[in-house]
Coordinates of C-alpha atoms in Angstrom, one line a residue:
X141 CA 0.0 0.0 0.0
X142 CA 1.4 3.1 -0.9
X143 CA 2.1 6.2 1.8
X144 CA 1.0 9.4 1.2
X145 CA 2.6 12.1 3.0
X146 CA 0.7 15.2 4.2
X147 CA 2.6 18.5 3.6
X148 CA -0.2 20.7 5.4
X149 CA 2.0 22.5 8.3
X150 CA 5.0 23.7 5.4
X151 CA 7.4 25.6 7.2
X152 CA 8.5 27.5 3.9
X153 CA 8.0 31.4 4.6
X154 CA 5.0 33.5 3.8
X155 CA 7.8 35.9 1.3
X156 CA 8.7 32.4 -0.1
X157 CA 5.0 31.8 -0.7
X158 CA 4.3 35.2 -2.5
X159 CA 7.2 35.4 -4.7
X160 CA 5.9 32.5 -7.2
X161 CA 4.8 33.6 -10.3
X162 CA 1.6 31.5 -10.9
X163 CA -1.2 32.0 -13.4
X164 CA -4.6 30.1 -13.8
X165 CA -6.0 29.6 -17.5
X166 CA -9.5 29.3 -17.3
X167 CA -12.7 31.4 -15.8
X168 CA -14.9 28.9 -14.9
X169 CA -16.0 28.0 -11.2
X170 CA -13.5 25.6 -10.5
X171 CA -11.0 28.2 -12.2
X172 CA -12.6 31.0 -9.8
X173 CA -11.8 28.6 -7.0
X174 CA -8.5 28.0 -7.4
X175 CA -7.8 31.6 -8.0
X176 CA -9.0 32.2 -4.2
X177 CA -7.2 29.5 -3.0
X178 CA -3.9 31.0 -4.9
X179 CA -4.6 34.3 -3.4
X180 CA -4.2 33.2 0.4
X181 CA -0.6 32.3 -0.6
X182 CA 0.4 34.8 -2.9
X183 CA 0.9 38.3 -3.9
X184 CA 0.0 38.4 -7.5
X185 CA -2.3 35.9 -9.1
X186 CA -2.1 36.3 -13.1
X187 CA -5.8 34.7 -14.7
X188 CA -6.1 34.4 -18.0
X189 CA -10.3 34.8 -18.6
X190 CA -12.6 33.6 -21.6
X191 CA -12.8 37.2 -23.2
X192 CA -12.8 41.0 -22.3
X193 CA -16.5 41.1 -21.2
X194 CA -15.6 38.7 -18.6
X195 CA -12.1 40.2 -18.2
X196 CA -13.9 43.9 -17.9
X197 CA -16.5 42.4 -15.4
X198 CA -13.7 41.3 -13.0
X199 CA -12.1 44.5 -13.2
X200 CA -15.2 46.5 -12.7
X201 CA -16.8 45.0 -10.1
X202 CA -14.0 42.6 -8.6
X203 CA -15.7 39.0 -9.0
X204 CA -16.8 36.6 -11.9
X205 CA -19.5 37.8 -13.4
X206 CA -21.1 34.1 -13.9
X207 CA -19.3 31.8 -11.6
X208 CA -18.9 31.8 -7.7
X209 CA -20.0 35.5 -7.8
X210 CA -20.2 35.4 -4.2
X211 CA -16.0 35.6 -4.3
X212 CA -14.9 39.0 -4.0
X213 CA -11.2 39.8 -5.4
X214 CA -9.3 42.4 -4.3
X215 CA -7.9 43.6 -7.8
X216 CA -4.7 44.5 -6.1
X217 CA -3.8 40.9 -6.3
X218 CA -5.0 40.0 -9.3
X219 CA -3.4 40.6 -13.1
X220 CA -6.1 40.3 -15.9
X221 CA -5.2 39.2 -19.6
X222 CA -7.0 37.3 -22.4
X223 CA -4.2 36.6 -24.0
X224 CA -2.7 32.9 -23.2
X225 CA 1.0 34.1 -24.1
X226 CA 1.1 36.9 -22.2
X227 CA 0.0 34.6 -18.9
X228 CA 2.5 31.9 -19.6
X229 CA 5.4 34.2 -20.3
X230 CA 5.2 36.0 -16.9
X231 CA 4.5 33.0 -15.1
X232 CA 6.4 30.0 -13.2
X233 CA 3.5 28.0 -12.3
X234 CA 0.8 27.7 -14.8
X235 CA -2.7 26.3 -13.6
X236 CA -4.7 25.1 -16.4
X237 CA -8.9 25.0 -15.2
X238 CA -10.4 24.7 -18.7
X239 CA -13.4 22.5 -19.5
X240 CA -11.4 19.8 -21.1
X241 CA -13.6 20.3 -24.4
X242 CA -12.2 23.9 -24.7
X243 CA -8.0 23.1 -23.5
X244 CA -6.5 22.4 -27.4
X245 CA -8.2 25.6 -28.8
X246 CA -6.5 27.3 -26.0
X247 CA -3.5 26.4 -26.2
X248 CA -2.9 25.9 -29.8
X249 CA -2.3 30.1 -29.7
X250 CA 0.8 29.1 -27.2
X251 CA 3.7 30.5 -29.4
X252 CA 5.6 31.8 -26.2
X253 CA 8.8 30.0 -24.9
X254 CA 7.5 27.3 -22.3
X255 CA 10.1 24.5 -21.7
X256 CA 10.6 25.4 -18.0
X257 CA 7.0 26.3 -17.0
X258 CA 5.5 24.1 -14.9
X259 CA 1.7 23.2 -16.3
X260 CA -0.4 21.7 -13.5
X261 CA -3.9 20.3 -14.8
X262 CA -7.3 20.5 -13.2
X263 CA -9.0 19.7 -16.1
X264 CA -11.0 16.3 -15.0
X265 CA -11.9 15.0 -18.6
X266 CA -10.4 14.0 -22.1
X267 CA -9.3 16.4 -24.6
X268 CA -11.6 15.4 -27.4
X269 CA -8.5 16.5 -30.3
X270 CA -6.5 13.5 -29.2
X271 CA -8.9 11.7 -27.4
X272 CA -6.7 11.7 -24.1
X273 CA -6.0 12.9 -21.1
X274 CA -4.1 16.0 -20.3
X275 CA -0.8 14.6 -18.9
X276 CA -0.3 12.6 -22.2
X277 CA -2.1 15.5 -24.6
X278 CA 1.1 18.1 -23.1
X279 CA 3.5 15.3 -23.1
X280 CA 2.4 14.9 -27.1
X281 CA 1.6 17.7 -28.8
X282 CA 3.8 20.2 -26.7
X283 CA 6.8 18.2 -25.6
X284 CA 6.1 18.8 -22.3
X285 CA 7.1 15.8 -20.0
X286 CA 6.2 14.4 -16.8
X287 CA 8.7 16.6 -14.1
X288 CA 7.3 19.3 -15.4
X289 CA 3.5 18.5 -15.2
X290 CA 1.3 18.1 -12.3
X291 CA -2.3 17.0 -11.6
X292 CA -4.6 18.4 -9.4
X293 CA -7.3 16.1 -7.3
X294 CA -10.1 16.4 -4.7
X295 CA -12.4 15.9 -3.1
X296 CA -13.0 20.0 -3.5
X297 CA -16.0 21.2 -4.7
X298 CA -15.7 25.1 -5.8
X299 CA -18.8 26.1 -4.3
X300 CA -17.2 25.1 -0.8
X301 CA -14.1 26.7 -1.6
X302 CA -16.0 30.1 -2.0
X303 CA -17.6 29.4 1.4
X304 CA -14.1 28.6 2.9
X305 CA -15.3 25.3 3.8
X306 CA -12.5 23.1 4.9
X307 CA -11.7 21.0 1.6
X308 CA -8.5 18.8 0.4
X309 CA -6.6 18.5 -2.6
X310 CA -4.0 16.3 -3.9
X311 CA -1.5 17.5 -6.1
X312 CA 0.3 14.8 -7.9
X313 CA 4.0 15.0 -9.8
X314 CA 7.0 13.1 -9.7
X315 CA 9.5 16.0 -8.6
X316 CA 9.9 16.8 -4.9
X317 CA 11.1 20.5 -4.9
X318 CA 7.8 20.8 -7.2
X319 CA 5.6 18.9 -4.5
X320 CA 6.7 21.4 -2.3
X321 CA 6.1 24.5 -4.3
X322 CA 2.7 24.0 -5.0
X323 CA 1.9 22.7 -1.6
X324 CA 2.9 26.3 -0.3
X325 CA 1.0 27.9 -2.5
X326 CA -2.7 25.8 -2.1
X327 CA -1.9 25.4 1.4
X328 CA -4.4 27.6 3.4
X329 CA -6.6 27.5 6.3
X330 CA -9.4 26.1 4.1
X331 CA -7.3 23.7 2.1
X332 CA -5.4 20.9 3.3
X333 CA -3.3 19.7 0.9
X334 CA -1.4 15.8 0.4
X335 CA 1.1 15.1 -2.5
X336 CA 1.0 12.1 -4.7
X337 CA 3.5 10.7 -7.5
X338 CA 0.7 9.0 -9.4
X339 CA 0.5 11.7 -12.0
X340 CA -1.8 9.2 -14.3
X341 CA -3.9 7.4 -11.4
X342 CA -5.2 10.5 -10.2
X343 CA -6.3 11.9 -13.4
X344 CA -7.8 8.9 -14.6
X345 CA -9.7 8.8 -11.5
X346 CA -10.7 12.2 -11.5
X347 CA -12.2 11.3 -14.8
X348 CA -14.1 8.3 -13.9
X349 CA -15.7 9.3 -10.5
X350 CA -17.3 11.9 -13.0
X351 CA -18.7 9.2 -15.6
X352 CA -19.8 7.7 -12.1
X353 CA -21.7 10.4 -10.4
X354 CA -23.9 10.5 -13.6
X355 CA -24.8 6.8 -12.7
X356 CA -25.6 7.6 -9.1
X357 CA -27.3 10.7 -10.1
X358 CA -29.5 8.8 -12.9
X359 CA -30.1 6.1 -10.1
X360 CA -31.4 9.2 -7.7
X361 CA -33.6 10.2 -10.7
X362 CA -35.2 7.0 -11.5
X363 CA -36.1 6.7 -7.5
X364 CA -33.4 4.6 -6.5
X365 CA -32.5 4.8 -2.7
X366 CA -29.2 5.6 -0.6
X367 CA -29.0 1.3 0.4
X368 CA -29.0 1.2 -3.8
X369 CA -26.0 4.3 -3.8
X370 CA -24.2 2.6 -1.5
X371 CA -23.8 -0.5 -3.4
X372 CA -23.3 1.6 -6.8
X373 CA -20.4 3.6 -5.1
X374 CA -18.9 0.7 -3.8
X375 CA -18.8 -1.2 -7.5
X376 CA -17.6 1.9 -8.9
X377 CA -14.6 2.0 -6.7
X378 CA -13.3 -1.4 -7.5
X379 CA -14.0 -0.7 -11.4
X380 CA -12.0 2.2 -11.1
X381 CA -8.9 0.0 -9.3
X382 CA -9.3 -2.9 -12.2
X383 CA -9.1 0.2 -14.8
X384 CA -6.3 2.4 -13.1
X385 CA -4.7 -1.1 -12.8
X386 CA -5.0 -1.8 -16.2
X387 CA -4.1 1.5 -17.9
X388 CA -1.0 2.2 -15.4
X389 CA 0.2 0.1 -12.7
X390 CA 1.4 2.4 -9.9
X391 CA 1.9 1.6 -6.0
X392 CA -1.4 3.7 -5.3
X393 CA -4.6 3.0 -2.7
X394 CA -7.7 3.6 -3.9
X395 CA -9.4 4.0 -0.7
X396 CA -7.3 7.4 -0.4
X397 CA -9.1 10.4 -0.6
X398 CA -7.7 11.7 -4.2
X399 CA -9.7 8.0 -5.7
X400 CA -12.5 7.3 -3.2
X401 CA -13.0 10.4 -1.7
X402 CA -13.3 12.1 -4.9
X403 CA -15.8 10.0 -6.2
X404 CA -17.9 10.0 -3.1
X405 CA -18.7 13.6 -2.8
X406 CA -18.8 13.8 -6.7
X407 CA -21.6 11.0 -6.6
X408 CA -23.5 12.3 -3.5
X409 CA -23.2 16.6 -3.7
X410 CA -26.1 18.2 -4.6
X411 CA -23.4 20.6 -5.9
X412 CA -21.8 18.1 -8.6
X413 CA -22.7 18.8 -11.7
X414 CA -22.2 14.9 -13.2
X415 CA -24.5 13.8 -10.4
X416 CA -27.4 16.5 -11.4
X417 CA -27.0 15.4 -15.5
X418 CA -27.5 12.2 -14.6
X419 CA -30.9 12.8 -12.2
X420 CA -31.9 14.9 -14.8
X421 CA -31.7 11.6 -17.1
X422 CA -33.0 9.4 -14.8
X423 CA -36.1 11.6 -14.7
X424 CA -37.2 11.2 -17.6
X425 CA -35.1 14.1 -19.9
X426 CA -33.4 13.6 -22.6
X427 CA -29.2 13.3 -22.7
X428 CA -28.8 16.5 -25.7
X429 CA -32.3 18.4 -23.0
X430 CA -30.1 17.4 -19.7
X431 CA -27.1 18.5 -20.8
X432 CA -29.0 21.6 -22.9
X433 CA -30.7 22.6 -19.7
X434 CA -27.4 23.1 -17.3
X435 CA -25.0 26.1 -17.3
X436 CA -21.5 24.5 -16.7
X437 CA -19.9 21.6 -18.4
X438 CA -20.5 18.0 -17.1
X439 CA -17.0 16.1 -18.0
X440 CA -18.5 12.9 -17.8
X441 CA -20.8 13.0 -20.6
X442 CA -17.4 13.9 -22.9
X443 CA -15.2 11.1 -21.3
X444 CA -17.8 8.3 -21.1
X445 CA -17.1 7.6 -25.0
X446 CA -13.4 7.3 -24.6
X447 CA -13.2 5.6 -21.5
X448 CA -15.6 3.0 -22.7
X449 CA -13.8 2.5 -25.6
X450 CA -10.2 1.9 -24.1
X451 CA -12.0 -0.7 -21.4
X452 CA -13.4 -2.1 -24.6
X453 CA -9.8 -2.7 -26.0
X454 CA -8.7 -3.6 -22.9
X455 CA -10.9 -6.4 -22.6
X456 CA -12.1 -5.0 -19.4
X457 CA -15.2 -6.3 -17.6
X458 CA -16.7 -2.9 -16.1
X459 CA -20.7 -3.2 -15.7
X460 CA -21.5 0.4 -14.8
X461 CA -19.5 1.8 -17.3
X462 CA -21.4 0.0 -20.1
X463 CA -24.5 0.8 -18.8
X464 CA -24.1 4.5 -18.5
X465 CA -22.0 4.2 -22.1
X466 CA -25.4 2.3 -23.4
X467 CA -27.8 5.5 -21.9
X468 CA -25.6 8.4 -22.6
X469 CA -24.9 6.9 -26.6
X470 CA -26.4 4.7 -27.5
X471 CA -29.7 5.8 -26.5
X472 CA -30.7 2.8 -24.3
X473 CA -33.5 3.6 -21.9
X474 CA -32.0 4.5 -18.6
X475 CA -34.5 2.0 -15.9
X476 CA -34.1 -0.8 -18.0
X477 CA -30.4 -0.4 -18.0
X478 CA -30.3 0.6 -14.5
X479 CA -32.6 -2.8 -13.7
X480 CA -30.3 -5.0 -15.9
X481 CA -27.1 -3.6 -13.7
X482 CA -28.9 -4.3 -10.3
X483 CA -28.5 -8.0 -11.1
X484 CA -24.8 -7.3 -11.6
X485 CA -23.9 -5.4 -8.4
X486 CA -22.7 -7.0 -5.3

């Protein structure tokens, strides 16, 4: 079993802490929330927004204008741009917070130098251009290799970062004095923060406990009850081990809170987003209306198809993820599916 150490009392100086240059890509609400967290730890946070209405919103009135508007800035800490080169050049540390859907038309207008950055994802989904996750998509098409990546993992929901409710993170990467850098700078009163070397595990995972909070929230829709969720969440952990197993052996525990705890508030938040597309289909609406009807990208719906797919070639037996691959595309009718899986679930 592997041993994860807890870097949450750093004794690296508050000066030490401000003098990173780190930027965040991205202006959604996970985006907004990692921007707060950034700001408890340093002097300057560069964000790169969407556009100038959203960059001119920020700057006028000091919060999103769409997501977590409750988060007030001071502007004082805070360097606006638009522009993607401009972010990367004056930064160290670059956080990228993209829906995953949107990450290669982003950074295909990277012409800046880059090699030394250091690019840490919390994208939780597969880049449809390559149809792959992020470590491998900067590893590919930008040459960027693993010691200078990182991966970012929960259990954190952005709406309880805004309220400052104690949450965790996990930051994954294979170099120490990186570990340690981005610890002091996520480190806070309201995040508690453990470092990982299983770059691929905890993406992966991050990506399946999404495709799995649809299931438990299509199983809330169609009436099923907690006794139900319970046995769905505890399935869904050990497909997740035989997949992580299968795509990248690792010493890793999946019981930790970057695998399991993830995927339990993920299936069981009112505030995931996954969880609330997949009620939405298990009442009765259609997957193009349910995903139509909400305001913020489910990742699960995008990564279902290629996760599927590589189980598929993989030759791996994983029950719920054919069932929700059958509803979300193939149009299968979500109780039937759901009563064919009960007789799989143990």
């Amino acid at each position: 079993m592997a041993k994860k150490k807890t870097n949450s009392d750093s004794s690296i100086s508050k000066k030490t802490k401000n003098d990173v240059a780190v930027g965040v890509v991205g202006s959604g609400s996970f985006a907004t929330a990692i921007v707060k967290m950034l700001v408890e730890n340093c002097k300057t946070v560069h964000w790169c927004v969407r556009n100038e209405f959203v960059k001119g919103a920020i700057e006028l009135r000091g919060h999103n204008p769409t997501y977590l508007t409750a988060v007030n800035f001071n502007l004082k800490n805070l360097k606006l741009t638009t522009d993607v080169n401009e972010l990367v050049t004056a930064c160290d540390v670059v956080v990228l917070a993209t829906p995953s859907i949107y990450l290669s038309d982003t950074l295909d207008k990277m012409t800046c130098e880059y090699k030394d950055k250091i690019f840490v994802s919390a994208i939780k989904g597969i880049i449809p251009k390559v149809n792959d996750v992020v470590a491998h998509y900067l590893k590919e098409e930008f040459q960027i290799g693993f010691r200078n990546q990182a991966v970012i993992a929960g259990p954190c929901h952005a709406e309880e970062v805004a309220m400052e409710r104690l949450s965790y993170l996990t930051v994954a990467t294979v170099e120490d004095e990186t570990s340690q850098k981005l610890v002091n700078i996520f480190n806070s009163d309201f995040i508690k923060v453990n470092s990982s070397k299983d770059i691929l595990g905890n993406e992966y995972s991050a990506i399946l406990k999404n495709i799995f909070a649809i299931g438990a929230g299509i199983a809330s829709g169609l009436g099923y009850g907690d006794n139900f969720t319970a046995v769905f969440v505890s399935n869904a952990i050990r497909e997740m081990e035989t997949f992580l197993e299968a795509i990248y052996e690792a010493p890793r525990d999946v019981n930790e809170s970057a695998y399991l705890g993830d995927l339990l508030v993920t299936a069981y938040s009112l505030f995931s987003r996954n969880r609330n597309l997949g009620n939405l289909i298990g009442k009765g609406y259609t997957v193009k209306s349910a995903i139509q009807s909400m305001n913020m990208v489910a990742e699960g719906y995008y990564a279902a198809d290629s996760i599927y797919k590589t189980a598929k070639q993989k030759k791996l037996e994983l029950p719920i993820i054919d069932t929700i691959y059958a509803i979300l595309y193939e149009g299968k009718n979500a109780e039937k599916q759901f009563k064919k899986l009960t007789a799989k679930l143990n």
